[in-house]
CSV table of C-alpha atoms in Angstrom, one decimal:
chain,number,residue,atom,x,y,z
A,12,UNK,CA,1.3,6.3,4.5
A,13,UNK,CA,4.3,8.4,3.5
A,14,UNK,CA,3.1,11.8,2.1
A,15,UNK,CA,4.6,13.7,-0.8
A,16,UNK,CA,4.0,17.2,-2.0
A,17,UNK,CA,3.5,16.0,-5.5
A,18,UNK,CA,0.8,13.7,-6.9
A,19,UNK,CA,2.2,10.5,-5.5
A,20,UNK,CA,1.5,8.4,-2.4
A,21,UNK,CA,3.3,5.4,-1.1
A,22,UNK,CA,1.4,2.7,0.8
A,23,UNK,CA,2.5,-0.3,2.7
A,24,UNK,CA,1.3,-3.9,2.4
A,25,UNK,CA,2.5,-5.1,5.7
A,26,UNK,CA,1.4,-8.7,5.9
A,27,UNK,CA,4.3,-11.1,5.9
A,28,UNK,CA,2.9,-12.7,2.7
A,29,UNK,CA,3.3,-9.3,0.9
A,30,UNK,CA,7.0,-8.4,0.7
A,31,UNK,CA,6.2,-5.4,-1.5
A,32,UNK,CA,4.9,-1.9,-1.5
A,33,UNK,CA,2.9,0.1,-4.0
A,34,UNK,CA,2.6,3.7,-5.3
A,35,UNK,CA,-0.8,5.3,-6.0
A,36,UNK,CA,-1.3,8.5,-7.9
A,37,UNK,CA,-3.3,11.1,-5.9
A,38,UNK,CA,-6.5,12.6,-7.2
A,39,UNK,CA,-6.3,16.2,-8.5
A,40,UNK,CA,-9.0,17.1,-6.0
A,41,UNK,CA,-7.5,19.2,-3.2
A,42,UNK,CA,-10.6,19.2,-1.0
A,43,UNK,CA,-10.0,18.4,2.7
A,44,UNK,CA,-13.7,17.9,3.4
A,45,UNK,CA,-13.6,14.1,3.2
A,46,UNK,CA,-11.4,11.3,4.3
A,47,UNK,CA,-10.8,8.3,2.2
A,48,UNK,CA,-11.3,4.9,3.9
A,49,UNK,CA,-9.7,3.0,0.9
A,50,UNK,CA,-7.5,4.0,-2.0
A,51,UNK,CA,-10.5,4.2,-4.4
A,52,UNK,CA,-13.3,5.6,-2.3
A,53,UNK,CA,-14.3,8.5,0.0
A,54,UNK,CA,-16.0,8.0,3.3
A,55,UNK,CA,-18.4,10.9,2.4
A,56,UNK,CA,-19.1,10.0,-1.2
A,57,UNK,CA,-16.7,12.5,-2.6
A,58,UNK,CA,-14.1,11.8,-5.3
A,59,UNK,CA,-11.4,9.3,-4.6
A,60,UNK,CA,-8.2,10.5,-2.9
A,61,UNK,CA,-6.1,7.9,-4.8
A,62,UNK,CA,-6.3,6.4,-8.3
A,63,UNK,CA,-8.2,3.2,-8.7
A,64,UNK,CA,-5.1,1.1,-9.3
A,65,UNK,CA,-1.5,1.6,-8.0
A,66,UNK,CA,0.8,3.3,-10.4
A,67,UNK,CA,3.6,1.0,-9.5
A,68,UNK,CA,4.0,-2.2,-7.4
A,69,UNK,CA,7.6,-2.3,-6.0
A,70,UNK,CA,9.1,-5.8,-5.6
A,71,UNK,CA,12.5,-6.9,-4.1
A,72,UNK,CA,12.1,-7.9,-0.5
A,73,UNK,CA,12.2,-11.5,0.7
A,74,UNK,CA,9.9,-10.7,3.7
A,75,UNK,CA,7.2,-8.3,4.8
A,76,UNK,CA,7.5,-4.5,4.3
A,77,UNK,CA,7.5,-2.8,7.7
A,78,UNK,CA,8.1,0.9,6.7
A,79,UNK,CA,8.3,3.3,3.8
A,80,UNK,CA,9.5,6.8,3.1
A,81,UNK,CA,9.4,8.9,0.0
A,82,UNK,CA,10.9,12.2,-1.3
A,83,UNK,CA,9.4,13.9,-4.4
A,84,UNK,CA,12.4,16.2,-4.6
A,85,UNK,CA,14.7,13.3,-4.9
A,86,UNK,CA,12.3,11.1,-7.0
A,87,UNK,CA,13.0,8.4,-4.5
A,88,UNK,CA,11.0,5.8,-2.5
A,89,UNK,CA,12.5,3.7,0.3
A,90,UNK,CA,11.1,0.6,1.9
A,91,UNK,CA,12.3,-1.3,5.0
A,92,UNK,CA,11.6,-5.0,5.6
A,93,UNK,CA,11.7,-7.8,8.0
A,94,UNK,CA,14.4,-9.3,5.8
A,95,UNK,CA,17.0,-6.9,7.1
A,96,UNK,CA,17.2,-4.6,4.1
A,97,UNK,CA,16.0,-1.3,2.8
A,98,UNK,CA,15.4,-0.9,-1.0
A,99,UNK,CA,15.7,2.3,-2.9
A,100,UNK,CA,13.3,2.8,-5.8
A,101,UNK,CA,12.6,5.6,-8.3
A,102,UNK,CA,9.4,7.2,-7.1
A,103,UNK,CA,7.9,8.2,-10.5
A,104,UNK,CA,9.2,5.4,-12.6
A,105,UNK,CA,9.0,2.6,-9.9
A,106,UNK,CA,12.4,1.2,-10.9
A,107,UNK,CA,14.6,-0.7,-8.5
A,108,UNK,CA,17.8,1.3,-7.7
A,109,UNK,CA,19.7,-0.6,-5.0
A,110,UNK,CA,19.5,-2.5,-1.8
A,111,UNK,CA,20.9,-1.3,1.5
A,112,UNK,CA,21.6,-4.0,4.0
A,113,UNK,CA,21.2,-3.3,7.7
A,114,UNK,CA,24.8,-2.9,9.2
A,115,UNK,CA,24.1,-5.6,11.7
A,116,UNK,CA,23.4,-8.1,8.9
A,117,UNK,CA,20.5,-9.0,6.8
A,118,UNK,CA,18.8,-12.3,6.4
A,119,UNK,CA,16.1,-11.3,8.7
A,120,UNK,CA,18.4,-11.3,11.8
A,121,UNK,CA,17.9,-7.5,12.2
A,122,UNK,CA,14.7,-6.1,10.6
A,123,UNK,CA,14.6,-2.6,9.3
A,124,UNK,CA,11.6,-1.4,11.4
A,125,UNK,CA,11.8,2.3,10.6
A,126,UNK,CA,13.3,4.4,7.8
A,127,UNK,CA,13.7,8.1,7.2
A,128,UNK,CA,14.7,9.9,4.0
A,129,UNK,CA,15.9,13.5,3.8
A,130,UNK,CA,17.5,16.1,1.7
A,131,UNK,CA,20.8,15.4,0.0
A,132,UNK,CA,19.8,11.7,0.0
A,133,UNK,CA,20.3,11.1,3.7
A,134,UNK,CA,18.9,7.8,4.9
A,135,UNK,CA,18.4,6.7,8.5
A,136,UNK,CA,17.6,3.1,9.5
A,137,UNK,CA,16.3,1.8,12.9
A,138,UNK,CA,15.7,-1.7,14.2
A,139,UNK,CA,13.7,-2.6,17.3
A,140,UNK,CA,16.0,-5.6,17.8
A,141,UNK,CA,19.0,-3.5,18.9
A,142,UNK,CA,17.4,0.0,19.3
A,143,UNK,CA,20.2,1.4,17.1
A,144,UNK,CA,20.0,4.2,14.5
A,145,UNK,CA,22.3,4.1,11.5
A,146,UNK,CA,22.8,7.0,9.0
A,147,UNK,CA,23.8,6.4,5.4
A,148,UNK,CA,22.8,7.7,2.0
A,149,UNK,CA,20.8,6.5,-1.0
A,150,UNK,CA,24.1,5.9,-2.7
A,151,UNK,CA,25.2,3.3,-0.1
A,152,UNK,CA,27.0,0.3,-1.7
A,153,UNK,CA,27.6,-3.2,-0.4
A,154,UNK,CA,30.5,-3.1,2.0
A,155,UNK,CA,30.2,0.6,2.8
A,156,UNK,CA,30.1,1.5,6.5
A,157,UNK,CA,27.4,3.8,7.9
A,158,UNK,CA,28.1,7.5,8.2
A,159,UNK,CA,27.2,7.2,11.9
A,160,UNK,CA,25.5,4.9,14.4
A,161,UNK,CA,24.0,5.6,17.7
A,162,UNK,CA,22.0,3.9,20.4
A,163,UNK,CA,18.5,5.4,20.5
A,164,UNK,CA,18.2,4.1,24.1
A,165,UNK,CA,14.4,3.5,23.6
A,166,UNK,CA,11.9,1.8,21.5
A,167,UNK,CA,11.1,4.2,18.7
A,168,UNK,CA,7.8,4.5,16.8
A,169,UNK,CA,8.6,7.2,14.3
A,170,UNK,CA,11.5,8.9,12.4
A,171,UNK,CA,11.4,12.1,10.4
A,172,UNK,CA,14.2,13.8,8.6
A,173,UNK,CA,14.0,17.5,7.7
A,174,UNK,CA,13.9,18.3,4.0
A,175,UNK,CA,17.4,19.7,4.1
A,176,UNK,CA,18.6,16.6,5.8
A,177,UNK,CA,20.2,18.6,8.7
A,178,UNK,CA,17.9,17.4,11.5
A,179,UNK,CA,16.5,14.0,12.5
A,180,UNK,CA,13.4,13.8,14.7
A,181,UNK,CA,12.6,10.6,16.6
A,182,UNK,CA,9.7,9.7,18.9
A,183,UNK,CA,9.1,6.6,21.1
A,184,UNK,CA,8.5,5.2,24.5
A,185,UNK,CA,10.4,7.9,26.4
A,186,UNK,CA,7.6,10.4,25.7
A,187,UNK,CA,10.0,13.0,24.3
A,188,UNK,CA,11.0,14.0,20.7
A,189,UNK,CA,14.7,13.7,20.2
A,190,UNK,CA,16.4,16.0,17.7
A,191,UNK,CA,19.7,14.6,16.3
A,192,UNK,CA,22.3,15.7,13.7
A,193,UNK,CA,22.2,13.1,10.9
A,194,UNK,CA,25.9,13.5,10.2
A,195,UNK,CA,26.9,11.9,13.5
A,196,UNK,CA,23.5,11.2,15.1
A,197,UNK,CA,24.5,13.4,18.1
A,198,UNK,CA,21.6,14.6,20.3
A,199,UNK,CA,20.9,18.3,19.9
A,200,UNK,CA,17.5,18.7,21.7
A,201,UNK,CA,14.8,16.9,23.6
A,202,UNK,CA,11.3,18.2,23.1
A,203,UNK,CA,9.0,17.4,26.1
A,204,UNK,CA,5.2,17.4,26.1
A,205,UNK,CA,3.5,19.4,28.8
A,206,UNK,CA,1.9,17.6,31.7
A,207,UNK,CA,-1.6,18.5,30.4
A,208,UNK,CA,-0.7,16.8,27.0
A,209,UNK,CA,0.1,13.5,28.5
A,210,UNK,CA,3.4,14.0,30.3
A,211,UNK,CA,5.8,11.2,29.5
A,212,UNK,CA,3.2,9.0,27.7
A,213,UNK,CA,4.8,7.0,24.9
A,214,UNK,CA,4.7,8.8,21.5
A,215,UNK,CA,3.4,6.8,18.6
A,216,UNK,CA,3.6,9.1,15.6
A,217,UNK,CA,5.5,12.2,14.4
A,218,UNK,CA,5.2,14.8,11.6
A,219,UNK,CA,6.8,18.0,10.4
A,220,UNK,CA,4.6,20.7,8.8
A,221,UNK,CA,5.4,21.4,5.1
A,222,UNK,CA,7.3,24.6,6.0
A,223,UNK,CA,9.2,22.6,8.7
A,224,UNK,CA,8.4,25.3,11.3
A,225,UNK,CA,6.6,23.0,13.6
A,226,UNK,CA,6.8,19.4,14.7
A,227,UNK,CA,3.8,17.4,16.0
A,228,UNK,CA,3.7,14.1,17.9
A,229,UNK,CA,0.8,11.9,19.0
A,230,UNK,CA,0.8,10.0,22.3
A,231,UNK,CA,-0.6,6.7,23.4
A,232,UNK,CA,-3.1,8.7,25.6
A,233,UNK,CA,-4.7,10.3,22.5
A,234,UNK,CA,-3.0,13.7,22.8
A,235,UNK,CA,-1.1,15.7,20.2
A,236,UNK,CA,1.8,18.0,21.2
A,237,UNK,CA,3.1,20.7,18.8
A,238,UNK,CA,6.5,22.5,19.2
A,239,UNK,CA,8.3,25.0,17.1
A,240,UNK,CA,10.9,23.0,15.3
A,241,UNK,CA,14.4,24.1,16.4
A,242,UNK,CA,16.5,25.3,13.5
A,243,UNK,CA,19.8,23.5,12.9
A,244,UNK,CA,21.7,26.8,13.5
A,245,UNK,CA,20.1,27.3,16.9
A,246,UNK,CA,20.5,23.6,17.8
A,247,UNK,CA,24.2,23.7,16.9
A,248,UNK,CA,24.8,26.9,18.9
A,249,UNK,CA,23.0,25.4,21.9
A,250,UNK,CA,25.1,22.2,21.7
A,251,UNK,CA,28.4,24.2,21.3
């Protein structure tokens, strides 16, 4: 699920027979005392977290949807697929905007396994087939080259772009969170968990707090590590 700070939620239908994604409108209820086990019901009998039916069903992929990202500020939803493309949609209106083909070629030869969407319309794509990150924008056109490409050197499980689009956080099998510049995908920092928090256990999920002051990652050992998110200014100074 890709969260949004407005009343929208983007959900994935990942089975290969469902090459689409859907947008649900969130309930006005702000209570955190219950957890919904389905879009229309609460596990503790409270009001539903999401509306009964999706606000929009987003079509366009020729194969299963593997990942999604959304930005309320940009009114943009982004989905990545096994067909080797990412599709840009309007978040509120649900309209198709454009298709971004993976730089290595679409047609399912290189799936888009992870996507991230950040400020100023920055988009990052990642494929498990070649372990490569590619940075572009939501205005990418057919034939355009990526802004930058870089070998992640590991199997990644999660990507998160800062709201300002000036920092990319990645997590995967190395057990560390890498912090990169989206402009050239250069490595700025590596955040390492403590030994008590699982050491170098593979990381499986990643999130920034709403104020982007902290970054948290969950490991395959069931531990969660939290770091102060390095500011881009400090990261650039350290790199220089």
